[in-house]
Structures are given as C-alpha cells and as structure tokens.
DNA sequence: CCACTCACG
DNA sequence: ACGTACGTGAGTGGT
C-alpha cells in the first residue's frame, strides 16, 4: 500500500534517492536468512531477499519521500579497481546462489514499481551512486543514499545524507557531515584519507601496518590528508608508528585510490531517467502471484488503484437486530466463535460498538451490544459447556462484564496462542496477527477505524464485513496455532498458565485498587510549594527564567552560560541526565536544586496528577495488564502503569499512602519473592555453591562477597563489599560486562573485570550455564524458560559485534527473567483458586513482577498472612527453596 | 512522532 | 577493537 502513497501525496520537489542495490539486497537476504526455507515461491525460487527488499524499500520511500530514485547494482567482478589491485575484494565468499537467483527478480520488481535500476560495466554501484549524487547536487537536488556500506559515507555533504541500514527493516543511521564528525572525528572527504591509512579488511586491501580507526582518525585530524601527512612525516619523533608509516607509504597511496569513489564515472543515465514513475499494477500482480506474496497482493487489492478484480475472501453474514433477534434459535453447538468490538484500547472504558458470532457455518453480526443480554445470546455466553473461541480472553471477559454478563467457557484465545508461538511481533491487533500467518482476509483495526482524532466506526457494510472476517479468521487459524503450540511443547504453558492467568488478571483489573484522591491532593499541594521555591532559586542562580523541563534549554544554561563541563553528549545536544548532574553537584549549588526539582516534578506530574486523572467514579484505579507484550513473558501495566509507583526515594514513596484498602480498617498486604531471579539462576545452572547458599538460607549478596573477595567468614564482609557483590549478582543476571559493572559501581573497568573473573572462578557452573545458554540459542534460534516460553533471537547470528552481543546477553537473561515470570503467574493462579475455595473477601489487586498485593478485610489478615507466602513459595519446585516475604499496613506505604 | 529523562522490577 | 548491562511506561519538549 505504501507504494501508492507516492502518487497520492504531492511529490517533494527535487529529492533524489540513490540505493545501493546489492548492499540492501544482501542485508535483506540475511535479515530473513533463518526463514530461507519458508520463503520460496510456488515454482521453487527463494524469495526471502525479494520480500524483505520490498519491505525495506517501502520504509525508505516513506521516510525519504523522493521525486527521483535510482537503484544501482554492481556489474560484475572486474572493475577498474581490480585492474589497479588484483586482490581487490579478493577472498570474499561467493554470493550464495540462493541470493543471486533473487537479484534479477528484484530488478524486475523495481521496474514494475516504476523505479529505475542501473549497472555499469567496470564500475561498482558505489561509483554510480557517487556520480549520480554529484549530478544531483549540481542540479539542486537534495540527495539521500541508502546502503549498508560505510564507504559511501564519504559522499555526505550539506545536500547529501547517507543512510546506513541497521538491523530493523526500516532502521537507518543518518550520516550527515556533522554525524560523520561525531563518529569518526573527520569530515566525509577526510574519511577517504582515514581509510587510506587503515585499509579495508572486507575489501581486502591493506593500509599502514598497525593503524586502526583510532590512530588513523587522530593522524588525519592533525595533518588533514595522507599527502600532507607524508610531507611532515620526517618531523615526527621516532616511533614504531613513524616507521610503519614510512614503510607502508605505497600501500597508503594505493589504498586511497581504491577507497575513493569515482564521482565522474561514464554513466549513461540522466537525472530525468531517475524520475519516479507510476507502478504497473498488472505486472506487479503477476509478479507477486508468481512469488506467492500474499501480503503485497493484498496491498494491491486494498489500494483501490487496481483495475483487476483480485477478490480478497469475503464472508457472508446476517445482521442481528432487535427486530429479528427472536428468530435466533437457542444455541446448542459445543463450540462457537465470538468477537466483541470496541473503539479504543482501554476496554474498561472504550465504547462497545458491536459483536460478531460464528455458529457452525453461519456468521451473525450486530451493532447492538445490548442484544447480548437477550436470552439466546446471554445464555450462550454464560454457558460453560459451550466453548468460545475468541481473540483476547481478558478484553472479552471485561467487556462482557460491563454488560453484566458473566462469560463462561472462554476457551481458546488466538492472541495468547500467537504470542506464545512467536512474540517477535507483539501486535495486539487481530488483523496484524492474522497477516503473520499469511491470512489477509481480515484488515487491521487501523485500516478500518483509522487512528487519533479521526478514529471512528465506518459505514455498516465495511464494519460488518470487518467483524465477520474476524470471527472467521479466529476459527480458521485455531488449529494451525494449536498445532504450533504442540510442536513447541507449549500446550501446557498455554493451557495451564496463560489461559487461566488471563481470567485472574481480568478479575484483578475489574476489582481495581482504591486510591484516596484527598491524599494525592494534599501531596500535590506540598509538592507545588516546593517546586515553586526551587524554581525561584534556580532562576536566580541562572540569572534568567527558562523552561526547566526542557533539556535543551537547561543544557544551554548549564554548559554555555554557566560554563560547567559537559560530561556527556546525546544525539541532539548535551546530556542533562541524573548521571551527569550527579557529577556536577560539587561545581555549583544550582545543580543539586535542579536534581531536586526534577525529582519532585516527576512525582508531581506522573504520579500525583497522572493518578488523579485515573481515579474512576468508584474511587478505584483499574489498570490494564498487557499479557501479550513483553519479550520475556512478564506482564506490563498501562493506563496507568501501576508497576512503577515510586519506592526508592522518600518523597516518591509518599504516593503509596494514597493506595488503601477498600474496607474499613482493612489492610494492604504485600508479599514479594526474595531474589527469585538468582534462585532461578541457581536452579537452571545447577551451580552447587550458589544452591548451597540458598539452601542454607545465607544472605546471598554477603555470600557472593565472601566468594569474590576470598573471605573466610561472613563477619569480614563490609557493607561496601556487599554492595559490590550485589551489583555483580545483578550483572550476572543481565549478562554481565566489565564496562556495565564499572559504570554501575563507579569503579574502574579493571577492577570490575577482577570481580567478574573471581565470580566465575568461584561459581564455575554459572559460567558454564552462560556459555551453554548462548550455544543453545545459536542452535535453536531461541531461548527458553522452564515452562517452554520462547524468545527468538535471530540476532545471535549477526556479524555485527554489538548486535550479536546484545542477543547473547538476552539469551542469558531471558530464561531467567522469563522463568521468574512463569513462576509468579502460577502463583497467581493458585492464589486466586485458594481465595475462591476459602470464600475469602480478600482480593488480589496488583502484580509487580515479583510481588503480589492484596486488599484484605480486617478479619482476614491472619488467614492471608498464612496462605499467601505458602502459595507463592510452593508455586513450583526448584532445586533451591523459594522464599516470599510479607508486609502489611493500612495503606501501601505502610505495607513495607 | 521522536528523543530525552526517569519511575519500577 | 568493538561499546555494553535485562525488562517495562509515561510526561515533556521540540520537530
């Protein structure tokens, strides 16, 4: 669909987009390398690169909105560079045939899309791009270049931006001359000289021995160019570097030639040739059909531009109204599919707009949700013997509850199933989820309802079609999804954890937690006074008034007006984060006051004001737990987020005083797991030392301190040692690095490294676990929790060190964080069951990752004190004990 | 709509 | 040499 936006939009004046076709195709190929076998056309052609190329192209076109486009390709192996240096790009692996077979098809697709592609004998794509960008600049175009190859950044100028592709399909890093300076310390043209000194491993030509980016950048910054450097090389004082520079002069001179992009290559293309043309819809349709690209075919159909018919599947339906509802017979089927439509994400408040129902092969739709309360429908919804397939059990349950319907037999949840099968895409939209499984017969809500202010229910026909498609697709994809769950050994996770927990969460959300507005208002008044005082003092010291909430303006005051040293920079300017301000505290009293202001302003805006707006007429706040969002299996909480209520500072903690029990003299009771993640680690790693520590009930951080500092008795552990050991333990869970640890503790990297080395020496099986976790993720393509929750990690194969390292740390962390999430979910299910069994009035009201919070009537406190820790501790059986600590009080603040 | 900052586990 | 801790949501300013 994006493709057609080009012509609908008024075209930008004179914007030239140049794409390095081989480079982008290469990235596209490897982005879906894992899916190579899944992406084949009916006639056996691999299509992963073509498919991703189109997606990347759409993203780039949307981002750059060009009037002219050219995609440049390499013409072959022999170029003027190989004549100059025969090993140029030597030793490179041959392009895999699975990719090369796709290149002609990409060019065919470009042609059909109305985009010019071009190659030139003896020249590389780089040179075509260099030449065209020069032509473009001279003709007054702004130029965007897209490539994965950093060589091209030498073309950046005030008119040309070089976009380097990153991991995500549409993600790029924009190289302007300024950005170039930040990254390499040199200008784009100087970058050629830098490369002359460094050489290029991937293109297989050497530079000067022992000179890498750091040295090269320093030298070029000092001398300006290779030539100037050699003019002054004799003046350098004696060093190995000087020797190398002199010895390798020839190499440097040659490397400069190889690195320089030819901006005057004999291209036969004119700028007029690059003008974006109308796509050829029929050819595109044929191509997509040949390749089996349902997604893009659907876009052609949906665009309305199409002259062809391309019927997307339609589902027949009957409209139910108050007039014909009586004709509906009693529903006796064992299984039906149901969808409740509302306009908006927040199902506690969003207007209910309609529903659809599939009974056997008939689909019913309606805009009149009140009909659900009528006999045959209500009966069906409240009959637990009639199993309902839905998309999002929790939403459906809460929505029906608002209609005073107690839904029973909600049995299959397409959203939950799809989330467990693969949570890489965490969309909560039925249409988007269906598209993941190649079903394009249902649109997304965004397409049908629009977004923002213009969001609305469309005309009846379109709305009903949408509703009908939804139930049809829920049913259609049920078996495939259930089979996938079985294949993944996730049926247990799905049936015994996620489905039951959906109901537990629904009930918690419906209950909500009581919040005293008067407490928040009082706090708000106090904070307002403090803020005003601080504001006044800060303006006085700054000598002017400014917007304290603007990092930009604050940066100007601190680092330009008051000349404090700018410790850290961000993409857009000076960093003014806590980390930076803490270091500046000593230099000027204004800094401490800014920190105080920030802290209080945050509490005031986010918590006092934010929470007040969320209190409903029943004096309660009803958050929503997102059950299908996180990559690890944790919940998240929105509207409002009740999982990040302040606890670390005293001012912040005051907020908790507003969270109160709903009964007179009742209690807020809180019970949290002690060190779950470390206990999970002790369990999955099988490390005897750590297991022993937990079994003996030692203070784990003190124990770690003894180990890493080689102490004999706990008495020798100082508070500082314990603090350090605690940070090491956290670091282990996150997939530690010496840099991260040193930053966290404010110690040297070397010292951090010693801690880590000692740790691994003392807990060898932990080290072993980490290595194995990475290895397993590489082999399987995913990491897994104790309950078989998966997280796919395609980046684990990345050639990019950073990207790969991140995936490796994730492979270590996800099973730990995810297993802890599994455990508390089990505890929640058991807890709700226990509360029901004992007919208690106590309600479970909040979950904060390792903590459960209850609203307890006075006379149930003793029971709760006993059963909650019992249930939590026995949720699963690990090789180490699970411990949960309880606290209670007459508000959340006092439950500490 | 993104970047920054900061609240939580 | 690489440039880093893991997982979230919300308010604000500025384009």
PDB file of N, CA, C and O (backbone and C1' of nucleotides) in Angstrom, chain C residues 1-14:
ATOM      1  P    DA C   1      43.261  -3.247  20.791  1.00  0.00           P
ATOM      2  O5'  DA C   1      41.873  -2.559  20.407  1.00  0.00           O
ATOM      3  C5'  DA C   1      41.906  -1.573  19.400  1.00  0.00           C
ATOM      4  C4'  DA C   1      40.553  -1.503  18.757  1.00  0.00           C
ATOM      5  C3'  DA C   1      39.445  -1.003  19.671  1.00  0.00           C
ATOM      6  O3'  DA C   1      38.600  -0.159  18.917  1.00  0.00           O
ATOM      7  C1'  DA C   1      38.881  -3.146  18.857  1.00  0.00           C
ATOM      8  P    DC C   2      37.574   0.732  19.691  1.00  0.00           P
ATOM      9  O5'  DC C   2      36.220  -0.118  19.491  1.00  0.00           O
ATOM     10  C5'  DC C   2      35.714  -0.286  18.164  1.00  0.00           C
ATOM     11  C4'  DC C   2      34.718  -1.413  18.160  1.00  0.00           C
ATOM     12  C3'  DC C   2      33.484  -1.213  19.056  1.00  0.00           C
ATOM     13  O3'  DC C   2      32.377  -1.032  18.214  1.00  0.00           O
ATOM     14  C1'  DC C   2      34.289  -3.444  19.114  1.00  0.00           C
ATOM     15  P    DG C   3      31.637   0.401  18.262  1.00  0.00           P
ATOM     16  O5'  DG C   3      30.392   0.072  19.184  1.00  0.00           O
ATOM     17  C5'  DG C   3      29.854   1.107  19.978  1.00  0.00           C
ATOM     18  C4'  DG C   3      29.388   0.492  21.274  1.00  0.00           C
ATOM     19  C3'  DG C   3      29.273   1.563  22.353  1.00  0.00           C
ATOM     20  O3'  DG C   3      28.266   1.168  23.250  1.00  0.00           O
ATOM     21  C1'  DG C   3      30.774  -0.040  23.052  1.00  0.00           C
ATOM     22  P    DT C   4      26.847   1.860  23.152  1.00  0.00           P
ATOM     23  O5'  DT C   4      26.067   0.931  24.161  1.00  0.00           O
ATOM     24  C5'  DT C   4      26.920   0.097  24.880  1.00  0.00           C
ATOM     25  C4'  DT C   4      26.228  -1.098  25.424  1.00  0.00           C
ATOM     26  C3'  DT C   4      25.972  -0.848  26.892  1.00  0.00           C
ATOM     27  O3'  DT C   4      24.560  -0.798  27.055  1.00  0.00           O
ATOM     28  C1'  DT C   4      27.536  -2.666  26.536  1.00  0.00           C
ATOM     29  P    DA C   5      23.975   0.309  28.098  1.00  0.00           P
ATOM     30  O5'  DA C   5      23.737  -0.580  29.391  1.00  0.00           O
ATOM     31  C5'  DA C   5      22.817  -1.616  29.348  1.00  0.00           C
ATOM     32  C4'  DA C   5      23.518  -2.950  29.652  1.00  0.00           C
ATOM     33  C3'  DA C   5      22.529  -4.088  29.834  1.00  0.00           C
ATOM     34  O3'  DA C   5      22.681  -4.941  28.702  1.00  0.00           O
ATOM     35  C1'  DA C   5      24.259  -4.118  31.483  1.00  0.00           C
ATOM     36  P    DC C   6      21.328  -4.947  27.788  1.00  0.00           P
ATOM     37  O5'  DC C   6      20.282  -5.796  28.662  1.00  0.00           O
ATOM     38  C5'  DC C   6      20.312  -7.213  28.636  1.00  0.00           C
ATOM     39  C4'  DC C   6      19.100  -7.733  29.366  1.00  0.00           C
ATOM     40  C3'  DC C   6      17.782  -7.074  28.932  1.00  0.00           C
ATOM     41  O3'  DC C   6      17.244  -7.752  27.825  1.00  0.00           O
ATOM     42  C1'  DC C   6      17.941  -7.169  31.306  1.00  0.00           C
ATOM     43  P    DG C   7      16.135  -6.940  26.941  1.00  0.00           P
ATOM     44  O5'  DG C   7      14.908  -6.703  27.930  1.00  0.00           O
ATOM     45  C5'  DG C   7      14.134  -7.807  28.339  1.00  0.00           C
ATOM     46  C4'  DG C   7      13.057  -7.356  29.301  1.00  0.00           C
ATOM     47  C3'  DG C   7      12.159  -6.231  28.799  1.00  0.00           C
ATOM     48  O3'  DG C   7      11.203  -6.745  27.899  1.00  0.00           O
ATOM     49  C1'  DG C   7      12.692  -5.912  31.081  1.00  0.00           C
ATOM     50  P    DT C   8      10.351  -5.699  27.011  1.00  0.00           P
ATOM     51  O5'  DT C   8       9.341  -5.115  28.092  1.00  0.00           O
ATOM     52  C5'  DT C   8       8.795  -3.838  27.939  1.00  0.00           C
ATOM     53  C4'  DT C   8       8.234  -3.395  29.268  1.00  0.00           C
ATOM     54  C3'  DT C   8       7.496  -2.077  29.208  1.00  0.00           C
ATOM     55  O3'  DT C   8       6.134  -2.364  28.952  1.00  0.00           O
ATOM     56  C1'  DT C   8       8.993  -2.088  31.052  1.00  0.00           C
ATOM     57  P    DG C   9       5.225  -1.255  28.207  1.00  0.00           P
ATOM     58  O5'  DG C   9       5.188  -0.057  29.268  1.00  0.00           O
ATOM     59  C5'  DG C   9       4.431  -0.215  30.462  1.00  0.00           C
ATOM     60  C4'  DG C   9       4.104   1.153  31.023  1.00  0.00           C
ATOM     61  C3'  DG C   9       3.393   2.098  30.066  1.00  0.00           C
ATOM     62  O3'  DG C   9       2.471   2.849  30.845  1.00  0.00           O
ATOM     63  C1'  DG C   9       5.513   3.009  30.635  1.00  0.00           C
ATOM     64  P    DA C  10       1.590   3.975  30.207  1.00  0.00           P
ATOM     65  O5'  DA C  10       2.398   5.275  30.630  1.00  0.00           O
ATOM     66  C5'  DA C  10       2.491   5.565  32.014  1.00  0.00           C
ATOM     67  C4'  DA C  10       3.032   6.967  32.180  1.00  0.00           C
ATOM     68  C3'  DA C  10       2.372   8.008  31.269  1.00  0.00           C
ATOM     69  O3'  DA C  10       2.188   9.160  32.063  1.00  0.00           O
ATOM     70  C1'  DA C  10       4.705   7.989  30.886  1.00  0.00           C
ATOM     71  P    DG C  11       1.262  10.345  31.579  1.00  0.00           P
ATOM     72  O5'  DG C  11       2.265  11.564  31.667  1.00  0.00           O
ATOM     73  C5'  DG C  11       2.987  11.791  32.859  1.00  0.00           C
ATOM     74  C4'  DG C  11       4.034  12.851  32.573  1.00  0.00           C
ATOM     75  C3'  DG C  11       3.513  13.994  31.699  1.00  0.00           C
ATOM     76  O3'  DG C  11       3.940  15.207  32.287  1.00  0.00           O
ATOM     77  C1'  DG C  11       5.424  13.011  30.704  1.00  0.00           C
ATOM     78  P    DT C  12       3.478  16.598  31.693  1.00  0.00           P
ATOM     79  O5'  DT C  12       4.732  17.010  30.811  1.00  0.00           O
ATOM     80  C5'  DT C  12       5.962  17.296  31.445  1.00  0.00           C
ATOM     81  C4'  DT C  12       6.992  17.553  30.369  1.00  0.00           C
ATOM     82  C3'  DT C  12       6.544  18.596  29.342  1.00  0.00           C
ATOM     83  O3'  DT C  12       7.269  19.789  29.603  1.00  0.00           O
ATOM     84  C1'  DT C  12       7.604  16.696  28.336  1.00  0.00           C
ATOM     85  P    DG C  13       7.001  21.097  28.700  1.00  0.00           P
ATOM     86  O5'  DG C  13       8.081  20.863  27.565  1.00  0.00           O
ATOM     87  C5'  DG C  13       9.444  20.680  27.924  1.00  0.00           C
ATOM     88  C4'  DG C  13      10.274  20.458  26.671  1.00  0.00           C
ATOM     89  C3'  DG C  13      10.103  21.544  25.614  1.00  0.00           C
ATOM     90  O3'  DG C  13      11.409  21.783  25.116  1.00  0.00           O
ATOM     91  C1'  DG C  13       9.589  19.431  24.686  1.00  0.00           C
ATOM     92  P    DG C  14      11.675  23.025  24.160  1.00  0.00           P
ATOM     93  O5'  DG C  14      11.698  22.298  22.743  1.00  0.00           O
ATOM     94  C5'  DG C  14      12.707  21.322  22.483  1.00  0.00           C
ATOM     95  C4'  DG C  14      12.528  20.786  21.089  1.00  0.00           C
ATOM     96  C3'  DG C  14      12.170  21.848  20.043  1.00  0.00           C
ATOM     97  O3'  DG C  14      12.879  21.553  18.850  1.00  0.00           O
ATOM     98  C1'  DG C  14      10.554  20.164  20.024  1.00  0.00           C
TER      99       DG C  14
END
